[in-house]
mmCIF file of C-alpha atoms in Angstrom:
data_model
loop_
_atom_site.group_PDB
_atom_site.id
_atom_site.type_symbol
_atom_site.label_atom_id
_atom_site.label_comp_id
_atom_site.label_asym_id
_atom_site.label_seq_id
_atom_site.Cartn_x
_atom_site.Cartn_y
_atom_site.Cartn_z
ATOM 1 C CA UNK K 183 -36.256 35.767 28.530
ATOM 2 C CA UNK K 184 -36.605 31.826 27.829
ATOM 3 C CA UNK K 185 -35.827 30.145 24.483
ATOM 4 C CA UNK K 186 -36.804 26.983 23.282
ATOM 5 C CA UNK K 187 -34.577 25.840 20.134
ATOM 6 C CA UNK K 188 -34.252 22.450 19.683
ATOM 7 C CA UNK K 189 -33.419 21.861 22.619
ATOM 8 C CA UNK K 190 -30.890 24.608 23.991
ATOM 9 C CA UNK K 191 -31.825 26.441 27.030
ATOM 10 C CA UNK K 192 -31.519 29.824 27.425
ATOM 11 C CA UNK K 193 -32.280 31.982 30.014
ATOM 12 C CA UNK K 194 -31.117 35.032 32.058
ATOM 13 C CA UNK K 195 -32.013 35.599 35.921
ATOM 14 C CA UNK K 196 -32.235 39.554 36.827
ATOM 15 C CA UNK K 197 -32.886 39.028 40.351
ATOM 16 C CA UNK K 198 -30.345 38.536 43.512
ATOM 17 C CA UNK K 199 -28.430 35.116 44.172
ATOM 18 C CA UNK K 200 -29.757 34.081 47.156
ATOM 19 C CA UNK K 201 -26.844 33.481 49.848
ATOM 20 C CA UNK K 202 -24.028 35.040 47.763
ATOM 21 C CA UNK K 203 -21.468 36.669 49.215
ATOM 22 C CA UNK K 204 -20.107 37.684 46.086
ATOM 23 C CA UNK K 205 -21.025 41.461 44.600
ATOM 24 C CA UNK K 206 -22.804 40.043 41.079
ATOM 25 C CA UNK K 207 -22.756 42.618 38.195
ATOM 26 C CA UNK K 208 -26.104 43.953 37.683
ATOM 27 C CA UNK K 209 -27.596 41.229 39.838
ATOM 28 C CA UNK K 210 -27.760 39.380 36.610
ATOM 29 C CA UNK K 211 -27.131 35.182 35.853
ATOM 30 C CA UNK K 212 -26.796 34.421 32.364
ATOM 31 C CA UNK K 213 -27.525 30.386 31.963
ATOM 32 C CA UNK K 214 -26.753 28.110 28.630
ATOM 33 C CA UNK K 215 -28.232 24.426 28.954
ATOM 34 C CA UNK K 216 -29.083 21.309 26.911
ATOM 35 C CA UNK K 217 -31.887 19.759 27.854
ATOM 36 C CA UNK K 218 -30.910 16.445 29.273
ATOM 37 C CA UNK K 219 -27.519 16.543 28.520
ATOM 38 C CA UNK K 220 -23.672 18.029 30.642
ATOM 39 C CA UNK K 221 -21.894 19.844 28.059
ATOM 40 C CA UNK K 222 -18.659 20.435 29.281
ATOM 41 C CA UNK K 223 -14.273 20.104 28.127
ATOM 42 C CA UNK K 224 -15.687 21.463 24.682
ATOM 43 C CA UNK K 225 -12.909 22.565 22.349
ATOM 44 C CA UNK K 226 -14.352 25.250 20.900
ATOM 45 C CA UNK K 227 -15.783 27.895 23.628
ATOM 46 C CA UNK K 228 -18.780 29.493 24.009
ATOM 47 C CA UNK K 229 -18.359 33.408 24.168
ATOM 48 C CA UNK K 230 -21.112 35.361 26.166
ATOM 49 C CA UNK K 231 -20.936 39.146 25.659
ATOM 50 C CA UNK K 232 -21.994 41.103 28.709
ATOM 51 C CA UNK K 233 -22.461 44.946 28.369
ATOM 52 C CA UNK K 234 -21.772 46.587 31.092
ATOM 53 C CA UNK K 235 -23.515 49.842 31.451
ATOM 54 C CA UNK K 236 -22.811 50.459 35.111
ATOM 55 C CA UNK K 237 -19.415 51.579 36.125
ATOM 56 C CA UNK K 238 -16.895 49.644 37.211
ATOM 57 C CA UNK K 239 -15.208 50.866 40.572
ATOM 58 C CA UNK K 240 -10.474 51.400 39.545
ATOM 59 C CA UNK K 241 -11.059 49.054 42.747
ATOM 60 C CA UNK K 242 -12.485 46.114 41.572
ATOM 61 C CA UNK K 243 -12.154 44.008 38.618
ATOM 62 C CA UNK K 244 -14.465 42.210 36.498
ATOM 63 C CA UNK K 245 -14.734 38.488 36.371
ATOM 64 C CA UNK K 246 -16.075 35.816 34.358
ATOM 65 C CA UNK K 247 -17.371 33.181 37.102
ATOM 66 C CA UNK K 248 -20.291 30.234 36.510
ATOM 67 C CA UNK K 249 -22.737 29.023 39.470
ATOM 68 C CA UNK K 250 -21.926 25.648 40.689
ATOM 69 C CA UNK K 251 -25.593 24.240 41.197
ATOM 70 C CA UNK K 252 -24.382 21.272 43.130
ATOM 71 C CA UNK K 253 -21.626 22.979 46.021
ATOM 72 C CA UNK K 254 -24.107 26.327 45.908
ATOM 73 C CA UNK K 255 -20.559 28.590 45.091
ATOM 74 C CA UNK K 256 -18.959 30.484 42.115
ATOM 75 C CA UNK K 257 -16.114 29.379 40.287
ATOM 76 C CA UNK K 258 -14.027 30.086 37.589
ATOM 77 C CA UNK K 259 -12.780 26.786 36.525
ATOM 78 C CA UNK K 260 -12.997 26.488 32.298
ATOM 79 C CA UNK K 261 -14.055 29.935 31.999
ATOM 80 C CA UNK K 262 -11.781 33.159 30.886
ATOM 81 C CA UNK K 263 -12.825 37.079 31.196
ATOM 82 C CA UNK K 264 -11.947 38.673 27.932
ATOM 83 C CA UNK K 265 -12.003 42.478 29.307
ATOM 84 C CA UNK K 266 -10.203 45.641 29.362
ATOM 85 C CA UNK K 267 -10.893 48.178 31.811
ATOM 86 C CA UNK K 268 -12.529 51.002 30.031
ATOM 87 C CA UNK K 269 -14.793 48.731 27.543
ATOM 88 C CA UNK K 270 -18.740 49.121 27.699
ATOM 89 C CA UNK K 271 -18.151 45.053 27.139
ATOM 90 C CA UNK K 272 -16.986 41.886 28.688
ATOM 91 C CA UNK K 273 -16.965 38.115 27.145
ATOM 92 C CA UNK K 274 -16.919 35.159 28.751
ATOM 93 C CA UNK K 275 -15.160 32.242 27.276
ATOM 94 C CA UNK K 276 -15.856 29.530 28.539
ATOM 95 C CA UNK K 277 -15.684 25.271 27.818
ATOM 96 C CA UNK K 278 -18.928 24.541 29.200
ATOM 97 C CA UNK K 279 -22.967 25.523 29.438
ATOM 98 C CA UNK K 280 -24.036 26.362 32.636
ATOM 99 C CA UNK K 281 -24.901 29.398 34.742
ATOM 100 C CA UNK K 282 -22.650 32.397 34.203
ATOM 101 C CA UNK K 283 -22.163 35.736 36.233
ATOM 102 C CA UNK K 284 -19.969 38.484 36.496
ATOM 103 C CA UNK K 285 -18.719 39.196 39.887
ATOM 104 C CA UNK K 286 -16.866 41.975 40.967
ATOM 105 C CA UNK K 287 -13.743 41.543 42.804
ATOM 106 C CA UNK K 288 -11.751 43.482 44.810
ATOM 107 C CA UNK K 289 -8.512 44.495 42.611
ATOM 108 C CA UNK K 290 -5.298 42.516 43.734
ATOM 109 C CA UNK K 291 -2.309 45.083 44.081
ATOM 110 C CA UNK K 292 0.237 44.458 41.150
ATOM 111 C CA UNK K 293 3.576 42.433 42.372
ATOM 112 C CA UNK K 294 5.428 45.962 41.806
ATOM 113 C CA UNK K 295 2.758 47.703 44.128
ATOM 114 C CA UNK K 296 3.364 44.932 46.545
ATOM 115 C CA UNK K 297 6.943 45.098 46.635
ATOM 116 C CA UNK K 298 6.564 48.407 47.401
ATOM 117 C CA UNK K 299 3.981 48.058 49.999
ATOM 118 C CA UNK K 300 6.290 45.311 51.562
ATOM 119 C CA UNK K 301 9.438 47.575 51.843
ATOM 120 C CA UNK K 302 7.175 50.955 53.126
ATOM 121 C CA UNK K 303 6.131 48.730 55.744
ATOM 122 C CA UNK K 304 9.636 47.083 57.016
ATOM 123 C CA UNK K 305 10.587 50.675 56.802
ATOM 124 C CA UNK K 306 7.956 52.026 58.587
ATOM 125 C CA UNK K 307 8.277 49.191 61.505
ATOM 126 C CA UNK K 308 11.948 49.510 62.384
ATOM 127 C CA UNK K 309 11.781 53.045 62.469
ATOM 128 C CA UNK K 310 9.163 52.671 65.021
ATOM 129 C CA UNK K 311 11.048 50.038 66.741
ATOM 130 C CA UNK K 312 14.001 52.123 66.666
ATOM 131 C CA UNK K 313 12.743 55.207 68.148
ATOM 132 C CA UNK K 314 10.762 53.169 70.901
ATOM 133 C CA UNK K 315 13.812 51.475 71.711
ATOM 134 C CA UNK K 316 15.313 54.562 72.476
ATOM 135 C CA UNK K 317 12.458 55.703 74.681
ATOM 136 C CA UNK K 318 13.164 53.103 76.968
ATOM 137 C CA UNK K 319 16.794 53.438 77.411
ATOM 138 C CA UNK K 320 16.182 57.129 77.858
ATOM 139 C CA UNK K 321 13.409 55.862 80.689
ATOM 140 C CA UNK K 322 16.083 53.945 82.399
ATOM 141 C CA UNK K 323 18.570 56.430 82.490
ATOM 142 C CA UNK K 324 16.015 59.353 83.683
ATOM 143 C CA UNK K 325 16.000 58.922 87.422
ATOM 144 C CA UNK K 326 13.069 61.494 87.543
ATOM 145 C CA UNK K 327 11.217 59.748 84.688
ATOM 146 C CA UNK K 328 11.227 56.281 86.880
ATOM 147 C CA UNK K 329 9.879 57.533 89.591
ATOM 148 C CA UNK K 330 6.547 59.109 87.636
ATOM 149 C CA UNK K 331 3.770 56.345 87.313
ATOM 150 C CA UNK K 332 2.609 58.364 84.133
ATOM 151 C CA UNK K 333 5.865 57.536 82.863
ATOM 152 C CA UNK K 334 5.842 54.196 83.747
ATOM 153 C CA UNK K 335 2.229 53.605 82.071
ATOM 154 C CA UNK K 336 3.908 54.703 78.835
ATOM 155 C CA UNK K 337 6.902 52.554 79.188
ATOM 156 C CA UNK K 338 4.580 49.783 79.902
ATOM 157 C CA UNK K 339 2.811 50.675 76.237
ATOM 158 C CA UNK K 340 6.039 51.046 74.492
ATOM 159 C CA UNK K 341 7.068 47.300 75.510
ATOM 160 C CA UNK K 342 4.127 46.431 73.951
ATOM 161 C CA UNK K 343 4.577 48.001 70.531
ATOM 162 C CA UNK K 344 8.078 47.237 70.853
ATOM 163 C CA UNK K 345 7.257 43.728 71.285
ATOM 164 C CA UNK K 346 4.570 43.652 68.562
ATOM 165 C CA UNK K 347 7.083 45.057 66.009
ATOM 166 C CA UNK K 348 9.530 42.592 67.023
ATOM 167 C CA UNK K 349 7.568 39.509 65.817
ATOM 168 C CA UNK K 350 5.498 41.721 63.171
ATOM 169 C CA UNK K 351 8.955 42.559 61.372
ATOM 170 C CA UNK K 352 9.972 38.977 60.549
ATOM 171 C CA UNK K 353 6.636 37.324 60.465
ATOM 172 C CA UNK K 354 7.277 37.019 56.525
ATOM 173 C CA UNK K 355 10.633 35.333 56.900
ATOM 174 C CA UNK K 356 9.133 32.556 59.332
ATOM 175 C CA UNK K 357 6.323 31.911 56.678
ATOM 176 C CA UNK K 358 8.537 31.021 54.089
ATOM 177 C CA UNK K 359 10.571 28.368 56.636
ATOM 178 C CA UNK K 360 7.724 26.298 56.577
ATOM 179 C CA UNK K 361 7.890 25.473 60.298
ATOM 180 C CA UNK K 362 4.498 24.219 62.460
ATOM 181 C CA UNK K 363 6.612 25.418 66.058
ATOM 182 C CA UNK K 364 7.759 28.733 64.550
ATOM 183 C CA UNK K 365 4.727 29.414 62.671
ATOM 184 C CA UNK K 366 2.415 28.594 65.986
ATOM 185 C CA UNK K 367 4.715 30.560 67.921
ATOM 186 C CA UNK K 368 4.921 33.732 66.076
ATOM 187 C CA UNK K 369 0.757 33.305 65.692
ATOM 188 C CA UNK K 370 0.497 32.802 70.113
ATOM 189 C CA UNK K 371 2.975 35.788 69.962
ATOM 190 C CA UNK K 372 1.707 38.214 67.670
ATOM 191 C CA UNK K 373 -1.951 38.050 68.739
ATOM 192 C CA UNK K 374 -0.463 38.281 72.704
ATOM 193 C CA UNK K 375 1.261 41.517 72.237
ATOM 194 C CA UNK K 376 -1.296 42.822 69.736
ATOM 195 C CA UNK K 377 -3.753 42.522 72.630
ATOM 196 C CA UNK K 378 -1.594 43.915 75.456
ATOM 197 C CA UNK K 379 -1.311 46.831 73.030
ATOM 198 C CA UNK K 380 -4.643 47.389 72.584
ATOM 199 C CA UNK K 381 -5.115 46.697 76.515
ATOM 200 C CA UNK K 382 -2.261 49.153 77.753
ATOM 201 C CA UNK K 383 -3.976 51.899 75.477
ATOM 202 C CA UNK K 384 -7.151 51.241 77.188
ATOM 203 C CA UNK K 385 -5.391 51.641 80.486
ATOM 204 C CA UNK K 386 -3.411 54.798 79.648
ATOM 205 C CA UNK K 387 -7.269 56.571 78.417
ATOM 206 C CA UNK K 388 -8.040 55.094 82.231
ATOM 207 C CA UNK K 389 -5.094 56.778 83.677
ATOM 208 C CA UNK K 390 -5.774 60.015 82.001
ATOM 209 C CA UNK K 391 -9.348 59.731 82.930
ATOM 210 C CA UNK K 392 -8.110 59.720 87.081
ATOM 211 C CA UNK K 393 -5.618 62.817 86.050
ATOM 212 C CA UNK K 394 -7.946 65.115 84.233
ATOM 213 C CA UNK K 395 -12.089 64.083 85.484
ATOM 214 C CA UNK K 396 -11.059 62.855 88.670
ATOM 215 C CA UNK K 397 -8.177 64.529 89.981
ATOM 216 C CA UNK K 398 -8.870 64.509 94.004
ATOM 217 C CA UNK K 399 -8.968 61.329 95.820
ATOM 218 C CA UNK K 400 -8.013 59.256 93.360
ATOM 219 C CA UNK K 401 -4.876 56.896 95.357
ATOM 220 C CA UNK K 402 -5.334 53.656 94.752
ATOM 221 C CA UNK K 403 -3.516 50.938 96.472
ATOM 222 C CA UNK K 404 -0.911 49.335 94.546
ATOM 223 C CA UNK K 405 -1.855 50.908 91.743
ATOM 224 C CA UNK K 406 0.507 50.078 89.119
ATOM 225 C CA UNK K 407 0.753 46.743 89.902
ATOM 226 C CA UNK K 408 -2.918 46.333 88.885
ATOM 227 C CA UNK K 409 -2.488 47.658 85.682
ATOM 228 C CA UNK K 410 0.207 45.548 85.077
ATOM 229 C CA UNK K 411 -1.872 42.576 85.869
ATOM 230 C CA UNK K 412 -4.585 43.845 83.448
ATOM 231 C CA UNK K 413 -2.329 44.847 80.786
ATOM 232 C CA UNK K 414 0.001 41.563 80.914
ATOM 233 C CA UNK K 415 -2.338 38.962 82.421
ATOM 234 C CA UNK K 416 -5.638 39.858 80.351
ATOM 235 C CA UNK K 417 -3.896 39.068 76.888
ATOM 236 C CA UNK K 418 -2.539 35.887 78.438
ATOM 237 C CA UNK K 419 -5.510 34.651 79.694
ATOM 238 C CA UNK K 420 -7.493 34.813 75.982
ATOM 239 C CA UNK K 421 -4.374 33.379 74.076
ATOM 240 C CA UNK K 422 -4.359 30.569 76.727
ATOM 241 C CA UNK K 423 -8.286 30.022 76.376
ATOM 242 C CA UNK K 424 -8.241 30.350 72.345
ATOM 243 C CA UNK K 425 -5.196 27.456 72.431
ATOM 244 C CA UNK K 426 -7.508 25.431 74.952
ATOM 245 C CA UNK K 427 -10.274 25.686 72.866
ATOM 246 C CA UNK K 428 -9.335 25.043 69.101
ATOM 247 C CA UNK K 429 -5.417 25.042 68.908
ATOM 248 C CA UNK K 430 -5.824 25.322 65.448
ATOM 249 C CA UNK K 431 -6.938 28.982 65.478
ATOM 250 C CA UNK K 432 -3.162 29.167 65.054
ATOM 251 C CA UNK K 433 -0.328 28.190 62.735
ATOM 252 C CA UNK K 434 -0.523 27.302 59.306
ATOM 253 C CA UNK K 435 -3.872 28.186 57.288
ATOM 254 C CA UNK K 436 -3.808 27.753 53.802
ATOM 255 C CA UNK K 437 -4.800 30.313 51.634
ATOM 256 C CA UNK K 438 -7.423 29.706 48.248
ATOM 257 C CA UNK K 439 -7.073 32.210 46.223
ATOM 258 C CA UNK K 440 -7.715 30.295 43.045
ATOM 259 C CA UNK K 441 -10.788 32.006 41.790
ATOM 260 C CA UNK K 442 -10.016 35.339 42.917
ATOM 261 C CA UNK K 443 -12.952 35.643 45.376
ATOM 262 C CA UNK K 444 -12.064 34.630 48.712
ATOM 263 C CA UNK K 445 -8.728 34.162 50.734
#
């Protein structure tokens, strides 16, 4: 539908926006113009009432954003989403004419909920670093268990998650210091024993694959040392060529969360 008033433009767009990443309400661009003329900073706002007659998901949240014609994004500078969850209707009030949409956002957990995310996971983590600490000194003090190479492929997987917990656990501490060498060293750290932990599970399925398919014939010279060169030298290898490549794959990356649509 396409108006011609005076000269105010306006016009609504039920197709898709071509390129956006963004989920857009209804697939719908509502767009306010005067011909020949940037209305914008206007003291009183315009309101646009959207109805909404498609559910909104409890996940996702409903926001007033316009089209930026000129950087091809969404933004919600000068614009606010007057909405309650529940209401057939949303308004946009906003200080400018321009294209408008309403996107739909994944919902941010409350502070509360992520306070209490936060401490279920701390939790979580040191009990897991507590009880795998303990299957290692019980390792070392089992003179039967040292001997098994089964046992030994575990131990060599609970090193790994013990030393993924280790700089998991106070990754949020280091982020607040601020620090290029911490925060580049607890990045080079995390995603080295993340990877030996995926690697030494792929090498215990392996192991289990010789015990229960195989079973006959199945020695293998220096066998344990191999997997240890896999399981500690693959991970090392990739950090080393990410860091040769870009170095700046790690440390600080700052975070825009501004407009509530990417981070």
């Amino acid at each position: 539908m396409f108006f011609l008033g005076g000269s105010l433009h306006l016009c609504f767009w039920f197709q898709s926006i071509l390129g956006s990443p963004y989920e857009v309400y209804d697939q719908a661009l509502v767009g306010l113009s005067v011909e020949g003329k940037n209305i914008s900073g206007l003291q009183q706002r315009v309101n646009i009432t959207i109805n909404l007659t498609k559910k909104i998901n409890e996940t996702q949240n409903a926001l007033c954003h316009f089209f930026n014609l000129s950087r091809k994004n969404f933004s919600q500078d000068g614009c606010i989403t007057l909405w309650t969850r529940g209401e057939n209707h949303l308004t946009c009030s906003c200080d400018h004419l321009t294209y408008f949409a309403v996107l739909l956002v994944t919902a941010s957990p409350s502070p509360k909920d992520q306070e209490i995310l936060t401490y279920i996971t701390l939790i979580g983590c040191s009990l897991s670093l507590f009880t795998l600490v303990i299957t290692v000194f019980l390792f070392i003090t089992n003179r039967k268990g040292r001997e098994d190479v089964s046992m030994r492929v575990h131990i060599n997987l609970v090193i790994a998650l013990i030393l993924l917990n280790l700089h998991f656990l106070p990754n949020q501490a280091a982020a607040a210091v601020s620090s290029t060498g911490l925060c580049l060293y607890m990045a080079l750290a995390l995603h080295y024993s993340l990877l030996a932990t995926f690697i030494w599970m792929a090498l215990e399925g392996f192991h289990l694959y010789l015990l229960l398919v195989k079973v006959f014939n199945i020695y293998i010279k220096r066998y344990l040392l191999k997997l240890s060169v896999v399981g500690w030298g693959v991970p090392a290898v990739i950090v080393s060529v990410v860091v040769i490549i870009d170095r700046g794959f790690y440390g600080q990356v700052p975070l825009d969360s501004s407009n509530k649509t990417a981070m």
